[in-house]
Every structure is written in structure tokens, then in C-alpha cells.
XYZ file of C-alpha atoms in Angstrom:
92
model
C 13.522 54.127 -98.090
C 10.710 56.552 -97.289
C 11.245 60.263 -95.324
C 9.543 58.970 -92.652
C 12.098 56.010 -91.985
C 15.236 57.813 -93.214
C 14.723 60.156 -89.983
C 14.144 57.365 -87.595
C 17.724 56.178 -89.620
C 19.181 59.121 -89.183
C 18.193 59.934 -85.874
C 19.968 56.208 -84.218
C 22.848 57.669 -86.004
C 22.900 60.795 -83.596
C 21.506 58.334 -80.918
C 25.238 55.843 -81.510
C 27.311 58.876 -82.384
C 25.574 60.604 -78.406
C 27.137 57.440 -77.397
C 30.264 57.674 -78.364
C 31.050 60.529 -77.652
C 29.695 60.478 -74.574
C 32.295 57.139 -73.604
C 35.158 59.088 -75.400
C 34.954 62.395 -73.754
C 34.553 60.198 -69.945
C 38.027 57.714 -71.398
C 40.357 60.661 -71.265
C 39.327 61.837 -69.040
C 39.906 58.691 -66.675
C 43.486 58.900 -68.262
C 43.682 62.190 -67.142
C 43.570 62.010 -64.151
C 45.424 58.404 -63.999
C 47.993 59.643 -66.009
C 48.373 63.499 -66.372
C 47.641 65.504 -70.172
C 49.602 63.581 -72.768
C 52.562 65.879 -73.145
C 52.196 68.245 -76.127
C 53.480 66.584 -79.617
C 56.347 67.628 -80.652
C 57.159 69.651 -84.167
C 59.242 67.262 -86.744
C 62.176 70.806 -85.439
C 62.708 69.415 -82.142
C 62.634 65.422 -83.276
C 65.930 65.624 -85.275
C 67.496 68.360 -82.945
C 67.233 65.369 -80.231
C 68.529 63.074 -83.506
C 70.945 65.220 -83.899
C 71.896 65.868 -80.032
C 71.831 62.179 -78.977
C 68.979 62.103 -76.893
C 67.425 59.786 -79.624
C 69.454 56.303 -80.347
C 69.911 56.500 -83.798
C 69.343 52.917 -85.104
C 72.567 51.317 -87.156
C 71.193 49.242 -90.085
C 72.028 45.543 -89.428
C 74.303 44.540 -92.371
C 73.513 40.769 -91.350
C 77.759 40.334 -90.253
C 77.914 39.470 -87.811
C 80.709 41.619 -86.100
C 84.493 40.003 -86.408
C 83.469 39.373 -90.098
C 82.668 43.406 -89.868
C 85.506 44.837 -88.383
C 87.850 42.578 -91.273
C 86.322 44.874 -93.388
C 86.433 48.144 -91.952
C 90.358 47.823 -91.419
C 92.631 48.784 -93.765
C 95.286 46.931 -95.357
C 98.821 49.047 -95.055
C 101.374 49.183 -97.791
C 104.684 49.063 -98.261
C 105.624 52.234 -100.491
C 108.262 51.882 -102.750
C 110.012 55.081 -103.637
C 111.754 54.653 -106.797
C 112.749 50.749 -108.575
C 116.188 49.755 -108.725
C 116.300 47.746 -111.269
C 114.169 47.279 -113.916
C 113.807 44.066 -115.758
C 114.288 44.263 -120.096
C 113.902 41.349 -120.802
C 110.110 40.834 -120.787
């Protein structure tokens, strides 16, 4: 590519970039007029604080089982406690 071709190519890129920058600026102005400015980005600490405070619903992972099956698995069976052994079978 000669210097003249390279210069013409760079100028065409500059013109395209100017058009893109201009349209982006126009879009931002339109968005701000219609919807107001964007809220400031929250920090990671603020996000986790909202998550732990319950402001953001925490998604429970799907186990693939229905609620009834999950509830049956979560039940704890009561075990009868035996204090002492009355008889010991010595024949076995």
C-alpha cells in the first residue's frame, strides 16, 4: 500500500469513527432525556450486602426432584432409645 493509499484509507476510517461517535453521543442524549441518567454502578460489597440482607432473592438450586420427594428426604426419623438391655442371648 502506498503512502497516498494508506492516508486515504486512514481518513476514511477517521470519518467512519466520527460518524459512530456522533451517533453514540446522540443515542446517549436521547436515552438520558427519555429515561433519565443511568444509576451509578454498585460495588461488589454493596451487592453482597443487599444479597445478605434479603433484598435480592437468592435462587435455590434445582435438584430435579419434586417438593414432596425433597420433603420426604429431609424428614428425620425418630429413633426409640433403649436405656439398657434386659436380656442377653448367650446362645448365639
